[in-house]
Coordinates of C-alpha atoms in Angstrom, one line a residue:
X1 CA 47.7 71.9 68.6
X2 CA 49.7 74.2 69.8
X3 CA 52.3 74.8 73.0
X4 CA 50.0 75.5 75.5
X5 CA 47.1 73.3 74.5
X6 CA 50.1 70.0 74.6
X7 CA 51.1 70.8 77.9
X8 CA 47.8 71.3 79.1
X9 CA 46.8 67.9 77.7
X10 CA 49.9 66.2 79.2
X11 CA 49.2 67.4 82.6
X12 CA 45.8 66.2 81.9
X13 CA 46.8 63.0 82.2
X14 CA 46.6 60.2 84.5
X15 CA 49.2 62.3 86.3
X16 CA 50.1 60.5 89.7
X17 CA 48.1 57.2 88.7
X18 CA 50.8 54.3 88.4
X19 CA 49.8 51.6 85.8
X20 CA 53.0 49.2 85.9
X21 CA 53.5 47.4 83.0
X22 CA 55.2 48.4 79.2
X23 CA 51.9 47.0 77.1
X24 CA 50.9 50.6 76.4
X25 CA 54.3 51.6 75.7
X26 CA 54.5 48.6 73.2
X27 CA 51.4 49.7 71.3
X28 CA 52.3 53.5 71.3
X29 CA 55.8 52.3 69.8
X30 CA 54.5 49.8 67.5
X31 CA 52.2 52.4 66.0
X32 CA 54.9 55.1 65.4
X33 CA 57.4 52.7 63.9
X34 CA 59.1 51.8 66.6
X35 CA 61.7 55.3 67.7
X36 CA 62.9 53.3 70.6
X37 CA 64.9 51.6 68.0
X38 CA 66.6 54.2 66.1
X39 CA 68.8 55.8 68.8
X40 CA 71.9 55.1 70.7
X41 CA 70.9 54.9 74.5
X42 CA 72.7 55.0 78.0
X43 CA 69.8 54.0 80.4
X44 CA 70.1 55.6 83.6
X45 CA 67.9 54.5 86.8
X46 CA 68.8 54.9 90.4
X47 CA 67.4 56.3 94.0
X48 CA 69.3 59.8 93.6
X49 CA 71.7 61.0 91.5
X50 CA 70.4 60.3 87.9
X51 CA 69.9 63.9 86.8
X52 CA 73.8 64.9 88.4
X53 CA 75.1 61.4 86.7
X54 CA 73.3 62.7 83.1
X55 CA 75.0 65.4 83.0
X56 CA 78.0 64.7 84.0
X57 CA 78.4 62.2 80.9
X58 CA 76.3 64.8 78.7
X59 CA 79.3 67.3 79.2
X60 CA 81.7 64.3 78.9
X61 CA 79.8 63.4 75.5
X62 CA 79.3 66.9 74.1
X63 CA 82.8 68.4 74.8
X64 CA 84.3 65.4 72.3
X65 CA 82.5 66.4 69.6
X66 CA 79.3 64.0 70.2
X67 CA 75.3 64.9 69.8
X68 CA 73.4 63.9 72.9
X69 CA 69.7 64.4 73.9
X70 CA 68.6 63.7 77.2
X71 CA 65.5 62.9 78.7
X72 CA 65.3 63.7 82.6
X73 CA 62.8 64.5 85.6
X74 CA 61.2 66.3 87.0
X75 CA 61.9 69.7 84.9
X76 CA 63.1 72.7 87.1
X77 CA 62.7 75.9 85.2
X78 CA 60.2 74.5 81.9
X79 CA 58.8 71.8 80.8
X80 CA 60.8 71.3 78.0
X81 CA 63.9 71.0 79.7
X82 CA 62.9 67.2 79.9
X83 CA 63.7 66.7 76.4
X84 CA 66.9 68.3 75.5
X85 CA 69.8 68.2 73.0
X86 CA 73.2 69.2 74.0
X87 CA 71.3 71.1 76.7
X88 CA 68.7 72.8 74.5
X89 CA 65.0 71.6 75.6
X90 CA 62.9 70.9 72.7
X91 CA 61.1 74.2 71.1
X92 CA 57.6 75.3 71.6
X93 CA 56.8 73.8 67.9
X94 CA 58.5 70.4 68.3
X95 CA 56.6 69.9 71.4
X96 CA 53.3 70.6 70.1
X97 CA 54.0 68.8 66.9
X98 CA 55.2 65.9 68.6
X99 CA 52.3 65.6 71.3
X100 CA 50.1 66.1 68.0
X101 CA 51.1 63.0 66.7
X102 CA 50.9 61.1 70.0
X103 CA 47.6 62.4 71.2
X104 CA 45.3 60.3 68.4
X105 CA 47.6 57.3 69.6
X106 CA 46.4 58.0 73.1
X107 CA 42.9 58.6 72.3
X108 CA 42.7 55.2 70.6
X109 CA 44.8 53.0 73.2
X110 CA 41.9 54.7 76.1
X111 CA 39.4 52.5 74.1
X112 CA 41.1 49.2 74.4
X113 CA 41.5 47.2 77.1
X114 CA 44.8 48.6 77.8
X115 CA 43.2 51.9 79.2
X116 CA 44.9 55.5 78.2
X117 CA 48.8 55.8 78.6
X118 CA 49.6 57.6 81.7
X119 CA 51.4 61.3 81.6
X120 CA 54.9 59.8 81.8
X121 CA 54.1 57.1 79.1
X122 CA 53.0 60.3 76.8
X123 CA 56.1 61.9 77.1
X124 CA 58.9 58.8 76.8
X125 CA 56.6 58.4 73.8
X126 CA 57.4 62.0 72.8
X127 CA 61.2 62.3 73.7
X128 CA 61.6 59.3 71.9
X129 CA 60.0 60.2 68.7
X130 CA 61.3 63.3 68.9
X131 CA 65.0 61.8 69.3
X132 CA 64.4 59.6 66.3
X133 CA 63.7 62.2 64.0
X134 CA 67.5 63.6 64.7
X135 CA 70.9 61.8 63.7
X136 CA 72.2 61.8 67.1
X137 CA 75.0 59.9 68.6
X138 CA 73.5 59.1 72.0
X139 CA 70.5 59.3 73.8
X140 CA 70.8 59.5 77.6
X141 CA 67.1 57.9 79.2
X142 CA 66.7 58.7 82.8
X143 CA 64.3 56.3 84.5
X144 CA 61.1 58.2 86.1
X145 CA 60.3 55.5 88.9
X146 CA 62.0 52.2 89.7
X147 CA 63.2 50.5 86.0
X148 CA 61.9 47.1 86.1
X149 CA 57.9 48.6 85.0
X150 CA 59.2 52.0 84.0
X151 CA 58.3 53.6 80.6
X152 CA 61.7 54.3 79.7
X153 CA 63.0 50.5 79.8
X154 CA 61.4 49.6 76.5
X155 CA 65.1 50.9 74.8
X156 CA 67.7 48.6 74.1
X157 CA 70.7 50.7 75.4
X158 CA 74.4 50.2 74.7
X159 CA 75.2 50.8 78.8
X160 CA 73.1 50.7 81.5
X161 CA 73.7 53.1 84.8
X162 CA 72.6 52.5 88.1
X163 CA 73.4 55.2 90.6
X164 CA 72.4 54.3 93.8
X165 CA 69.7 52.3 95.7
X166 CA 68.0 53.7 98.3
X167 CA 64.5 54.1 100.6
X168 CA 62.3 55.8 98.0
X169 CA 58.8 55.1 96.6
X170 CA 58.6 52.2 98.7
X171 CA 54.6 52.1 98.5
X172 CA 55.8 51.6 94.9
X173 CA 58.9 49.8 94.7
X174 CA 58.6 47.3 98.0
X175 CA 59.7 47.8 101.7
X176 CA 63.1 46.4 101.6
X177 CA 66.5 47.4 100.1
X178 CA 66.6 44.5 98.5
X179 CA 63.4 44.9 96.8
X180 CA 64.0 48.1 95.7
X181 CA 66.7 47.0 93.9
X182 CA 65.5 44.5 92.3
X183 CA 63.1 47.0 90.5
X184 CA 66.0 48.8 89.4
X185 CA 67.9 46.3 88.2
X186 CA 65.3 45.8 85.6
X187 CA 66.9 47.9 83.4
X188 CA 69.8 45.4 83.1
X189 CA 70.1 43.5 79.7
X190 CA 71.6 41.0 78.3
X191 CA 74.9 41.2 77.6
X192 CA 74.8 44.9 78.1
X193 CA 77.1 46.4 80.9
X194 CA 76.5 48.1 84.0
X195 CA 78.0 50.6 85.6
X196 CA 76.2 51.1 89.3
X197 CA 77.2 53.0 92.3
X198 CA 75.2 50.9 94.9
X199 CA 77.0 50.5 97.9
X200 CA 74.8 48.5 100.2
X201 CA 75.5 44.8 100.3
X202 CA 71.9 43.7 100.1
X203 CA 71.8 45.7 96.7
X204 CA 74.7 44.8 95.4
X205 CA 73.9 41.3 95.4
X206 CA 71.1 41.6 93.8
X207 CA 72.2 43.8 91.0
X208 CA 74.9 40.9 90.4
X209 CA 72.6 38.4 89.9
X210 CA 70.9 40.0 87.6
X211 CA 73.9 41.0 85.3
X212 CA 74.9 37.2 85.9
X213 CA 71.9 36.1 84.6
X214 CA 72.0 38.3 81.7
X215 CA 75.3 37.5 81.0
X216 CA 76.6 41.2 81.3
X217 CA 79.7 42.8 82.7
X218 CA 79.4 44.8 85.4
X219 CA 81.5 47.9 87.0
X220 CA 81.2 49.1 90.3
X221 CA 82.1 51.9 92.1
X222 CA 84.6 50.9 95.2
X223 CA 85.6 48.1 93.1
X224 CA 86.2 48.3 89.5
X225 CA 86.7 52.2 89.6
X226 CA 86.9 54.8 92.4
X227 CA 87.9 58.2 93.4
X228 CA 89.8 59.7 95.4
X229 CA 88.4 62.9 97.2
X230 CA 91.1 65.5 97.8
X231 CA 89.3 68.1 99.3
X232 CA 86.1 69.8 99.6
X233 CA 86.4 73.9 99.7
X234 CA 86.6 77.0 97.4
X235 CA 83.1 76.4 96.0
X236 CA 84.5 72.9 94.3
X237 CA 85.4 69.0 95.5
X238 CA 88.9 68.1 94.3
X239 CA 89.2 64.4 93.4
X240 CA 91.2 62.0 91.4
X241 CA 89.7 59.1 89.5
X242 CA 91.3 55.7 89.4
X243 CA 90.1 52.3 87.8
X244 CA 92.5 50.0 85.3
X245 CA 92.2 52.0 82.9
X246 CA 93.7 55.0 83.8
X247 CA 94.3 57.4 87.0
X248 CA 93.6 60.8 86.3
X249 CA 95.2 64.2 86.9
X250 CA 93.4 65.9 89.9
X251 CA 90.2 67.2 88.7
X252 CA 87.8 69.5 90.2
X253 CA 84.0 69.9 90.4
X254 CA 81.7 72.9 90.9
X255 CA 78.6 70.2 91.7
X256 CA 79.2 70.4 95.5
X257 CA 78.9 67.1 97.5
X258 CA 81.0 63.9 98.3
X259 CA 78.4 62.5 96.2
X260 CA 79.0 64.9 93.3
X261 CA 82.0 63.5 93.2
X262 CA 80.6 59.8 93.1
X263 CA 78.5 60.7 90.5
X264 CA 80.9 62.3 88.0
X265 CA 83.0 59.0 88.8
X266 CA 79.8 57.0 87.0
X267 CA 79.9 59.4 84.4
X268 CA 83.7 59.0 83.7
X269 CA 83.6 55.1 84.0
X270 CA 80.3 55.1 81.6
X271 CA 82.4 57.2 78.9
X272 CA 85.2 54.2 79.2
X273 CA 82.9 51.4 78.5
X274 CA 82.0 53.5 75.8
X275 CA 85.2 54.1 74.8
X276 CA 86.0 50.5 75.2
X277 CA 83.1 49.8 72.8
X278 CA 84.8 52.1 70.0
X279 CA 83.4 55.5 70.8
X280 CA 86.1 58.0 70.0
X281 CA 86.9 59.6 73.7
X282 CA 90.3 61.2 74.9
X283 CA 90.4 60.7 78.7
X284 CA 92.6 63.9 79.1
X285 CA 89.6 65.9 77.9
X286 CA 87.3 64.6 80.8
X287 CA 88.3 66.9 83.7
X288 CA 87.1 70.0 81.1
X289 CA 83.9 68.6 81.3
X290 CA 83.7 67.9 84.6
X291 CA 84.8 71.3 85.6
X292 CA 82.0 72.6 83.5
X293 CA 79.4 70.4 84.1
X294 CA 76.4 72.1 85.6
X295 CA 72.8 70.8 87.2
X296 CA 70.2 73.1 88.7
X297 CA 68.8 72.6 92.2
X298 CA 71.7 70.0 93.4
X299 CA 73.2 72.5 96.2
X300 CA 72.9 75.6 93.8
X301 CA 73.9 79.2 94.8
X302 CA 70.7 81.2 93.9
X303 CA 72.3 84.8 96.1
X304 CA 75.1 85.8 97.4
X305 CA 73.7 88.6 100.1
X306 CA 72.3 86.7 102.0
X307 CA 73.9 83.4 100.7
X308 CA 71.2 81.4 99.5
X309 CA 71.2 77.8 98.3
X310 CA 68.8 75.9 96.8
X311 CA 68.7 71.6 97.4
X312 CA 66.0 69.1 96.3
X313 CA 66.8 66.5 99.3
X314 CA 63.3 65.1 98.8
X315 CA 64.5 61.5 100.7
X316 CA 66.9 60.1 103.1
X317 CA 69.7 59.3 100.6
X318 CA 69.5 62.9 99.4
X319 CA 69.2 64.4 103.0
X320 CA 72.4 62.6 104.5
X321 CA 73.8 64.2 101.5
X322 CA 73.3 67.8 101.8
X323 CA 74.0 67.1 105.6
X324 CA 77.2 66.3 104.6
X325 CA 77.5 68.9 102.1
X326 CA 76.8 71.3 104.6
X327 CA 79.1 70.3 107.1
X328 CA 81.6 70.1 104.7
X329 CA 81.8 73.6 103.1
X330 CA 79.5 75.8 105.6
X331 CA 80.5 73.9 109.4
X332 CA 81.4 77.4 110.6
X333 CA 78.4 79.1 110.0
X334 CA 74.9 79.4 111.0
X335 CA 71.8 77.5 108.7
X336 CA 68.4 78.8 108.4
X337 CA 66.3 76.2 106.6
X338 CA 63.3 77.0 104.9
X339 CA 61.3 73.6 104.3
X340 CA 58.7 71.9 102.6
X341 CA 58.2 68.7 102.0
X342 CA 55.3 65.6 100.2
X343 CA 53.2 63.6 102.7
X344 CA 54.4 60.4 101.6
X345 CA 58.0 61.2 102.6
X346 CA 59.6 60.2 105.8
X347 CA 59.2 63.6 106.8
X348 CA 60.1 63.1 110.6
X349 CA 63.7 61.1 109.9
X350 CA 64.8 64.1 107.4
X351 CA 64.1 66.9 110.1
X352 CA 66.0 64.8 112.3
X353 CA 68.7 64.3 110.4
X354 CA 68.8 68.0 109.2
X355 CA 69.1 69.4 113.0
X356 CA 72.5 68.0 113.0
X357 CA 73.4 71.0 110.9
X358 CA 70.7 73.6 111.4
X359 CA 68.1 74.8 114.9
X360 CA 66.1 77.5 112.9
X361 CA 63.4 76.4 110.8
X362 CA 60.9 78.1 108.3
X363 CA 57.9 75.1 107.2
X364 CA 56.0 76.2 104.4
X365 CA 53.3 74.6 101.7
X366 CA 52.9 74.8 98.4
X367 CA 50.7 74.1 95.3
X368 CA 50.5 70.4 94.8
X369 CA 48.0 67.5 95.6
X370 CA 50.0 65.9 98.1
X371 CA 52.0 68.7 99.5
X372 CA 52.0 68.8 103.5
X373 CA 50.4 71.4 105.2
X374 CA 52.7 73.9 107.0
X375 CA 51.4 73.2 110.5
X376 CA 51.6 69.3 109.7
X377 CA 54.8 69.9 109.3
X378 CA 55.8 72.5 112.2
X379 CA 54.5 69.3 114.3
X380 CA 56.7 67.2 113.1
X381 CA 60.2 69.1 113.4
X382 CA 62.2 68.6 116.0
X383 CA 64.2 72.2 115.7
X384 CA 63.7 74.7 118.6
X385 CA 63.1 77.4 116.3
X386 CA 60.6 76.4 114.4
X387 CA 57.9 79.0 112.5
X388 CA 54.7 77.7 109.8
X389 CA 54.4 80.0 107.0
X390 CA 51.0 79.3 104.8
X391 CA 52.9 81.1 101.5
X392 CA 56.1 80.3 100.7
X393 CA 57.1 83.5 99.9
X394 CA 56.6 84.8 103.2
X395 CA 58.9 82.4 104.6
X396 CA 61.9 83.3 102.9
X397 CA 61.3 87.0 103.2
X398 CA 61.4 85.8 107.0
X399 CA 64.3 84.2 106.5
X400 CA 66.3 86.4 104.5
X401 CA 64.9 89.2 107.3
X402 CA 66.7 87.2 109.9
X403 CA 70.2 86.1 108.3
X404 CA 72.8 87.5 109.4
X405 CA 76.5 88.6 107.2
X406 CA 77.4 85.5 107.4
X407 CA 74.4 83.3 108.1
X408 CA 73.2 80.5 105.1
X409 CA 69.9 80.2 104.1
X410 CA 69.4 76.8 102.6
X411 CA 65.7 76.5 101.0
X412 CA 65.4 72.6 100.6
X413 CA 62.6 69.5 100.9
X414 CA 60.1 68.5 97.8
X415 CA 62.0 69.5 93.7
X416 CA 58.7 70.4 92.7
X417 CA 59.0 72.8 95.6
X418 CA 62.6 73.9 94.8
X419 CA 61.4 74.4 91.2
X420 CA 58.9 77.3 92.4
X421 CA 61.1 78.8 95.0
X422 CA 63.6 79.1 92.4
X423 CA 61.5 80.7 90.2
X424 CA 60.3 83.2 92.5
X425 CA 64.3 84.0 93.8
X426 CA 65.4 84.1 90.1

């Protein structure tokens, strides 16, 4: 098997067919002598803010002198940029080879009464073999889809991470904040700590519970640990972190957002637990990697002439955030938005929350089963100036046609979208 026939058969797979449960994963691990048990994990599940939160402690990790592969969706640039150590994805040939051994697995597991693993199930199987094979210090597992049912949560970590909980996959994960959470909180084990950033009460209590029950220890942003956010300007957010352990010198990050800075907060209070746990960390060394800490398509410069920025808001949570954003670094100048977005997002609520900081929009489609058409869309908006574009490309030739010096073009909605639009500005 080779690259392109491993992808192909991954993609091949039972690609947007959810089959809750970890039996499959079970077997599939059983049968490769159990990988999920050879490596040091950090779990990481959450509403938004996983990928950020990754590498944030990646860079934390890495810049002290410690090996760290990662496993995080969706990819934005390859494929193999899912599994990665110390930010190099996996090679052509480790890919194939790996798939090769899993496919057979997956051929024989379709014959029981199990059914075939679906495409994530294939590659956590992968990224976890693949891990195994290395002597690495720490493997950080980002959750594809809720946590409780999720492929990922048949590790053992040594810290669990829960970002945020927020309105997302609710045909999935249930219709109530409280629900939701509870699915994430299924990462939670016993007597393994937590370190969350959910902020509403309704998840919070929930979350508790759970790390009661499990008898676990649990840190949470606005109470164990916080920031303060200095300033927001100069292509950075200035903040100082603060819990009992230490206070830090004022430390800058190039991730823009008031979330950003919430997110490399998780990341610094994950490497304390760790630190607590015997894992040789200097907190002096932190801001370094904060400062160089980097993550595609989270508010990302693509062109300066016109300035361009790229942002995968693809729900509420992540919306209100590059609202914010926005408002924050760009009040004083005028936003074209160039849009697309999945059907089974609240599509509607996002536009609306979007006109706070832009009136001219470009709605687009692109290639993918459940993208919304571009005149679904142009119904939907409530901007004045609103324009359908069938191909993407057209519509941010348009836009770039009609910014100004000092007008922003801010290309946002689905990642899978940002992923292509990328491309094509790179």
């Amino acid at each position: 098997m080779n690259y392109e026939e491993a992808v192909q058969w991954i993609h091949a797979r039972e690609k947007f067919k959810i089959k809750p449960g970890l039996k499959r994963m079970e077997w599939m691990m059983k049968r490769l002598d159990h990988p999920e048990q050879k490596i040091t994990a950090v779990h990481i599940a959450g509403t938004n803010g996983k990928g950020s939160t990754v590498s944030f402690l990646r860079h934390i990790l890495q810049g002290q002198g410690q090996s760290v592969g990662t496993f995080t969706s969706p990819y934005i640039e390859t494929f193999n940029e899912r599994i990665s150590v110390n930010g190099r994805p996996i090679s052509d040939r480790e890919l194939a080879e790996t798939v090769g051994q899993i496919r057979p697995l997956s051929e024989e597991l379709k014959q029981t009464s199990l059914g075939e693993p679906t495409e994530f199930e294939v590659i956590t199987a992968a990224a976890l073999l693949h891990f195994s094979q290395l002597d690495l210090d720490f493997v950080l597992m980002e959750t594809g889809l809720g946590g409780t049912y999720d492929s990922t949560n048949i590790i053992h970590p040594v810290l669990s991470v829960i970002t945020n909980v927020g309105h997302d996959h609710m045909n999935i994960l249930g219709s109530t904040i409280s629900e939701i959470a509870g699915e994430k909180a299924g990462i939670i084990k016993q007597g393994v700590p937590l370190v969350t950033g959910a902020s509403q009460q309704a998840a919070v209590d929930v979350i508790a519970a759970k790390v009661e029950e499990c008898g676990a220890r649990m840190y949470g942003y606005g109470k164990e640990f916080h920031a303060d956010h200095l300033a927001s300007g100069e292509g950075r957010e200035t903040f100082r972190f603060i819990s009992p352990t230490f206070t830090s010198p004022v430390w800058k990050s190039s991730l823009l957002g008031p979330h950003q800075v919430t997110n490399a907060s998780l990341a610094i209070q994950a490497a304390e637990v760790l630190r607590e746990q015997g894992v040789p960390l200097e907190t002096e060394q932190y801001g370094k990697a904060i400062e160089k800490t980097f993550w595609p398509a989270r508010f990302e410069t693509l062109r300066r002439r016109p300035l361009t920025i790229v942002d995968g808001a693809h729900n509420e949570e992540g919306t209100n955030a590059l609202v914010e954003t926005v408002k924050r670094h760009y009040s004083d100048r005028r936003i074209l938005l160039v849009y697309a977005a999945l059907e089974d997002k609240p599509v509607e609520k996002m536009l609306g929350k979007l006109k706070e900081v832009s009136d001219h929009l470009y709605v687009t489609t692109f290639d993918f089963p459940r993208a919304l058409s571009s005149e679904a869309l142009k119904e939907l908006s409530p901007m004045p100036h609103t324009e359908a574009f069938v191909d993407y490309k057209q519509a941010v030739r348009e836009a770039m046609t009609e910014a100004g010096g000092e007008d922003v073009i801010v290309v946002s909605g689905s990642l899978y979208f940002i992923s292509i639009v990328r491309s094509f500005l790179k």
